[in-house]
PDB file of C-alpha atoms in Angstrom:
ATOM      1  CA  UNK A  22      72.016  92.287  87.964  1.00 94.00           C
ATOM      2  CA  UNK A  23      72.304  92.079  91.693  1.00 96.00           C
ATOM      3  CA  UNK A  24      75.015  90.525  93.999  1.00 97.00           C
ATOM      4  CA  UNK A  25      74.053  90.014  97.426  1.00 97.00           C
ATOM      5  CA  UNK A  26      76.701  88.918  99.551  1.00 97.00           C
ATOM      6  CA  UNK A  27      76.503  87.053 103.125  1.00 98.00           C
ATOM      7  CA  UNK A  28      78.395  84.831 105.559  1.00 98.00           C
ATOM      8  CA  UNK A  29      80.977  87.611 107.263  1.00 97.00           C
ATOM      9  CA  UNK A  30      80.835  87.931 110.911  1.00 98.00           C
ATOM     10  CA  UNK A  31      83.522  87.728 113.586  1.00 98.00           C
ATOM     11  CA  UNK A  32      85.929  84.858 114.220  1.00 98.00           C
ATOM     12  CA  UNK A  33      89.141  84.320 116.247  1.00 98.00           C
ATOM     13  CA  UNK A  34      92.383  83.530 114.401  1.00 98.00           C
ATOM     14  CA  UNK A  35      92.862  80.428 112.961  1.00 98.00           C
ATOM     15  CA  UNK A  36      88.857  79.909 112.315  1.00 98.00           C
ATOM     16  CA  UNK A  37      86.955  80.027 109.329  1.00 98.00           C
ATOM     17  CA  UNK A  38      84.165  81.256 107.536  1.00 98.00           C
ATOM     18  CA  UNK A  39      82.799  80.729 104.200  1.00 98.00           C
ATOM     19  CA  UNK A  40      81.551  83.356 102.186  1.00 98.00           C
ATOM     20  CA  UNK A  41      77.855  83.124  99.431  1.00 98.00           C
ATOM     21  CA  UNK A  42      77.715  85.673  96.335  1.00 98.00           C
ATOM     22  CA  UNK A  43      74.114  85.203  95.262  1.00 97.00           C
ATOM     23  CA  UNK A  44      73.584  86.609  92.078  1.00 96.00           C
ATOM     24  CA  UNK A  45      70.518  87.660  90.486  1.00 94.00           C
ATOM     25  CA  UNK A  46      69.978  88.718  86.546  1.00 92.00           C
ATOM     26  CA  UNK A  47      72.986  87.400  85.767  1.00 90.00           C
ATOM     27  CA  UNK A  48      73.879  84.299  83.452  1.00 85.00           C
ATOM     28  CA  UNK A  49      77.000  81.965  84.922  1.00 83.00           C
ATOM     29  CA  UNK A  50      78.433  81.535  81.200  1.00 81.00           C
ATOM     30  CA  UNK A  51      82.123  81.498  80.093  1.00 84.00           C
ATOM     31  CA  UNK A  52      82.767  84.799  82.662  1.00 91.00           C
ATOM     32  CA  UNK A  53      84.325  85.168  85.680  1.00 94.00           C
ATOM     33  CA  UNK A  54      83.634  86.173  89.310  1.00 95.00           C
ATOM     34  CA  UNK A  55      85.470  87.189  91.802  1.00 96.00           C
ATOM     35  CA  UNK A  56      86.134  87.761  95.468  1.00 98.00           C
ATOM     36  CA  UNK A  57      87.813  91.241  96.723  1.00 98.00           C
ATOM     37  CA  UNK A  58      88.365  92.820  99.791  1.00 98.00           C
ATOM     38  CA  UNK A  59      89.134  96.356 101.565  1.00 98.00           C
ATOM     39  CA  UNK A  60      90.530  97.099 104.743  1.00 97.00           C
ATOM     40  CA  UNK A  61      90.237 100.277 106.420  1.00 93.00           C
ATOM     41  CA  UNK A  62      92.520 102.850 104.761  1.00 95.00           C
ATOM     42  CA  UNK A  63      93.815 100.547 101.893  1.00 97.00           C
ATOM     43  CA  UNK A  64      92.715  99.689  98.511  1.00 97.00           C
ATOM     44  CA  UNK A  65      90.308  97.546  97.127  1.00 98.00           C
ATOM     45  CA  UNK A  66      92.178  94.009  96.720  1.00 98.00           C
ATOM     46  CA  UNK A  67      91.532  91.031  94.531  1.00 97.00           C
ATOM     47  CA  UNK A  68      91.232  87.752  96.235  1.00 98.00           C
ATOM     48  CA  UNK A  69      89.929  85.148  94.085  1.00 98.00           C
ATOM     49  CA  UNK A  70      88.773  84.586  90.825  1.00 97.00           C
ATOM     50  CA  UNK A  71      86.783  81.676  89.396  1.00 96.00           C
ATOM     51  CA  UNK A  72      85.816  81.001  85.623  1.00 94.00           C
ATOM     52  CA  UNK A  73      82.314  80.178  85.049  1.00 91.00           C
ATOM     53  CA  UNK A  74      82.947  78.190  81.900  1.00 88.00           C
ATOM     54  CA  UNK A  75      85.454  75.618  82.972  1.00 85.00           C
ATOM     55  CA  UNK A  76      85.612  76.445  86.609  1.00 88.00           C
ATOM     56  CA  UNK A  77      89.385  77.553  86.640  1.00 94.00           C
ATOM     57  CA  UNK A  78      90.407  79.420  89.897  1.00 96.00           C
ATOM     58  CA  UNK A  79      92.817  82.173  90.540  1.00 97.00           C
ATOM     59  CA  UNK A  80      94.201  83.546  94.015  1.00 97.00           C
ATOM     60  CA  UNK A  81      96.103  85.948  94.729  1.00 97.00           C
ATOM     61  CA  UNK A  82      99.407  84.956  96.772  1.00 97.00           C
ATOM     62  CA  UNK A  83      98.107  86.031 100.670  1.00 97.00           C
ATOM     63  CA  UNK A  84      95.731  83.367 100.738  1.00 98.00           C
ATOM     64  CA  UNK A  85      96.734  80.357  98.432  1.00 98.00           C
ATOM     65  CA  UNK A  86      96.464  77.497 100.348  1.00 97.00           C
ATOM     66  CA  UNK A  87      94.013  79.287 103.212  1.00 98.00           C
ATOM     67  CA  UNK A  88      90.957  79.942 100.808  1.00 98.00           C
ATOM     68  CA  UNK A  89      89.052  78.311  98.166  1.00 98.00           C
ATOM     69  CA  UNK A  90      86.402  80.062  95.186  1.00 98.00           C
ATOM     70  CA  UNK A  91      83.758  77.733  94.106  1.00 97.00           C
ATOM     71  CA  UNK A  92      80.656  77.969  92.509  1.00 95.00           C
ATOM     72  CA  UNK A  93      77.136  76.353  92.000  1.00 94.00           C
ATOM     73  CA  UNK A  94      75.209  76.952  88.824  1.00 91.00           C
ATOM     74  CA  UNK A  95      72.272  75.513  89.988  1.00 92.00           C
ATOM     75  CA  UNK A  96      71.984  78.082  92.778  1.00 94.00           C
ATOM     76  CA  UNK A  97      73.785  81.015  90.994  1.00 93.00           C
ATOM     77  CA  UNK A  98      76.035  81.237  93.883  1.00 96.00           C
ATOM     78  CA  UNK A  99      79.245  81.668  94.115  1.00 97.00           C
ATOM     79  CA  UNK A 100      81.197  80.991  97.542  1.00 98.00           C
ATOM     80  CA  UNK A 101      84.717  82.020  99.393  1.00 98.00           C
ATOM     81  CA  UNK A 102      85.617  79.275 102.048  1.00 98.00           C
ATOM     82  CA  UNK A 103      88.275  80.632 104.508  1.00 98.00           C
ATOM     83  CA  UNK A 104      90.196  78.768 106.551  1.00 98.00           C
ATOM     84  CA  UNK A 105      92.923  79.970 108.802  1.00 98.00           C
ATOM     85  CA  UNK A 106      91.776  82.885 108.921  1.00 98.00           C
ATOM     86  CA  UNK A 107      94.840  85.743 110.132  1.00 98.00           C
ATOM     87  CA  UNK A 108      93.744  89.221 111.479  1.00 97.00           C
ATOM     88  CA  UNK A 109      95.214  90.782 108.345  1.00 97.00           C
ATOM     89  CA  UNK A 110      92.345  88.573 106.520  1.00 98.00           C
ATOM     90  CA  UNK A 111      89.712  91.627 108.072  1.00 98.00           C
ATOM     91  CA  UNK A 112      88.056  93.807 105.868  1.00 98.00           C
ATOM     92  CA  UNK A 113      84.986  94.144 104.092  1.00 98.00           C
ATOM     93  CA  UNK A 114      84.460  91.713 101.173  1.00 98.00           C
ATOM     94  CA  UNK A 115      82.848  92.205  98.173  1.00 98.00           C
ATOM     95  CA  UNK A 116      81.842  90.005  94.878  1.00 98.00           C
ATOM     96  CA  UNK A 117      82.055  91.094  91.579  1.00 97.00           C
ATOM     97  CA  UNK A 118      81.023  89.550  88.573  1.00 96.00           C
ATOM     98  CA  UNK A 119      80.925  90.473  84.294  1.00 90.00           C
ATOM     99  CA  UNK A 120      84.916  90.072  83.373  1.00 91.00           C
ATOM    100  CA  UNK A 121      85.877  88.412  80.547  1.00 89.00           C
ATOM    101  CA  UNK A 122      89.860  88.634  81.758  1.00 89.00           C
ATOM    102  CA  UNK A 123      90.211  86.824  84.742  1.00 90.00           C
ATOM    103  CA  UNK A 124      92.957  83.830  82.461  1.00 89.00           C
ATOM    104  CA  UNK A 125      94.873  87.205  81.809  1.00 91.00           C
ATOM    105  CA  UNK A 126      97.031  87.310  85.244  1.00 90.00           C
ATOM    106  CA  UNK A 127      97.321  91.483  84.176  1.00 90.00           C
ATOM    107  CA  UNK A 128      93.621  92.115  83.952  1.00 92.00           C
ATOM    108  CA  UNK A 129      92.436  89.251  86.703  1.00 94.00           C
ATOM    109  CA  UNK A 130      91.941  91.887  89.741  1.00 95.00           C
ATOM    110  CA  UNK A 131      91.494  94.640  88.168  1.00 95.00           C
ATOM    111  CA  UNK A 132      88.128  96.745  89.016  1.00 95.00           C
ATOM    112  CA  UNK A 133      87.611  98.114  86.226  1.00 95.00           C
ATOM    113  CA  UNK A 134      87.068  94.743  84.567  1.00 95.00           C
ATOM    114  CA  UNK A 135      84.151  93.738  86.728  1.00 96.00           C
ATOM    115  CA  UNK A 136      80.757  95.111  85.702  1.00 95.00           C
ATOM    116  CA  UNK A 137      79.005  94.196  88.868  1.00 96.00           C
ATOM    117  CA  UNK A 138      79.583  94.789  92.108  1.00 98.00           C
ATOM    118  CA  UNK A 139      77.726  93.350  95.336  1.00 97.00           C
ATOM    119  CA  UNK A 140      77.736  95.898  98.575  1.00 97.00           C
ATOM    120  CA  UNK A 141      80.176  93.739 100.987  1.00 97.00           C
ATOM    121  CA  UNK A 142      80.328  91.782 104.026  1.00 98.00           C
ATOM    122  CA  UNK A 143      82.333  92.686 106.824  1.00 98.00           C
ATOM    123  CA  UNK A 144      84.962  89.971 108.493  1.00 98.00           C
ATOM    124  CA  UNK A 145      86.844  90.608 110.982  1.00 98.00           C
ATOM    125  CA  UNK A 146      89.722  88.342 112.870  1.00 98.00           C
ATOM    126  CA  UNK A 147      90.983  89.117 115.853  1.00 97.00           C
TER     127      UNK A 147
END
């Protein structure tokens, strides 16, 4: 299985970006992806979450409203929109795919639950 991330870069506040997870070796069936980030210094972070099987979505409470999770089984792609972006949106993102927990709000962002991890993209608002 392989993750490859793209679509971070540099953007003022109040701009957006969106985000592609392409995923290879890996079958979009009743499992969950997700969106993290980490900022210098601070722990990995859950951001979104998105259920493969019925397409439910999850956020955590710093950017309801701001970003969307979506997905497109055709392409095997999974994408983060951001919009309104706030300089305490920087860090390096990464996607992460294989949990089965993500309609458990206890187990939704937690690492240990996803089995595959993409190498990040860096986004930075300033």
């Amino acid at each position: 299985v392989q993750l490859v991330e793209s679509g971070g870069g540099s953007v003022q506040t109040g701009g957006s970006l969106r985000l592609s997870c392409a995923a290879s070796g890996y079958t979009f069936s009743s499992n969950c992806m997700g969106w993290f980030r980490q900022a210098p210094g601070k722990e990995r972070e859950g951001v979104a979450a998105i259920y493969t099987g019925g397409g439910s979505t999850y956020y955590t409470d710093s950017v309801k409203g701001r970003f969307t999770i979506s997905l497109d089984s055709a392409k095997n792609t999974v994408y983060l929109q951001m919009n309104s972006l706030k300089p305490e949106d920087t860090a390096m993102y990464y996607c992460a795919a294989g949990s089965d927990s993500c309609s458990l709000s206890a187990l939704r962002f937690r690492l240990t639950e996803y089995k595959y991890w993409g190498q990040g993209t860096q986004v930075t608002v300033s």
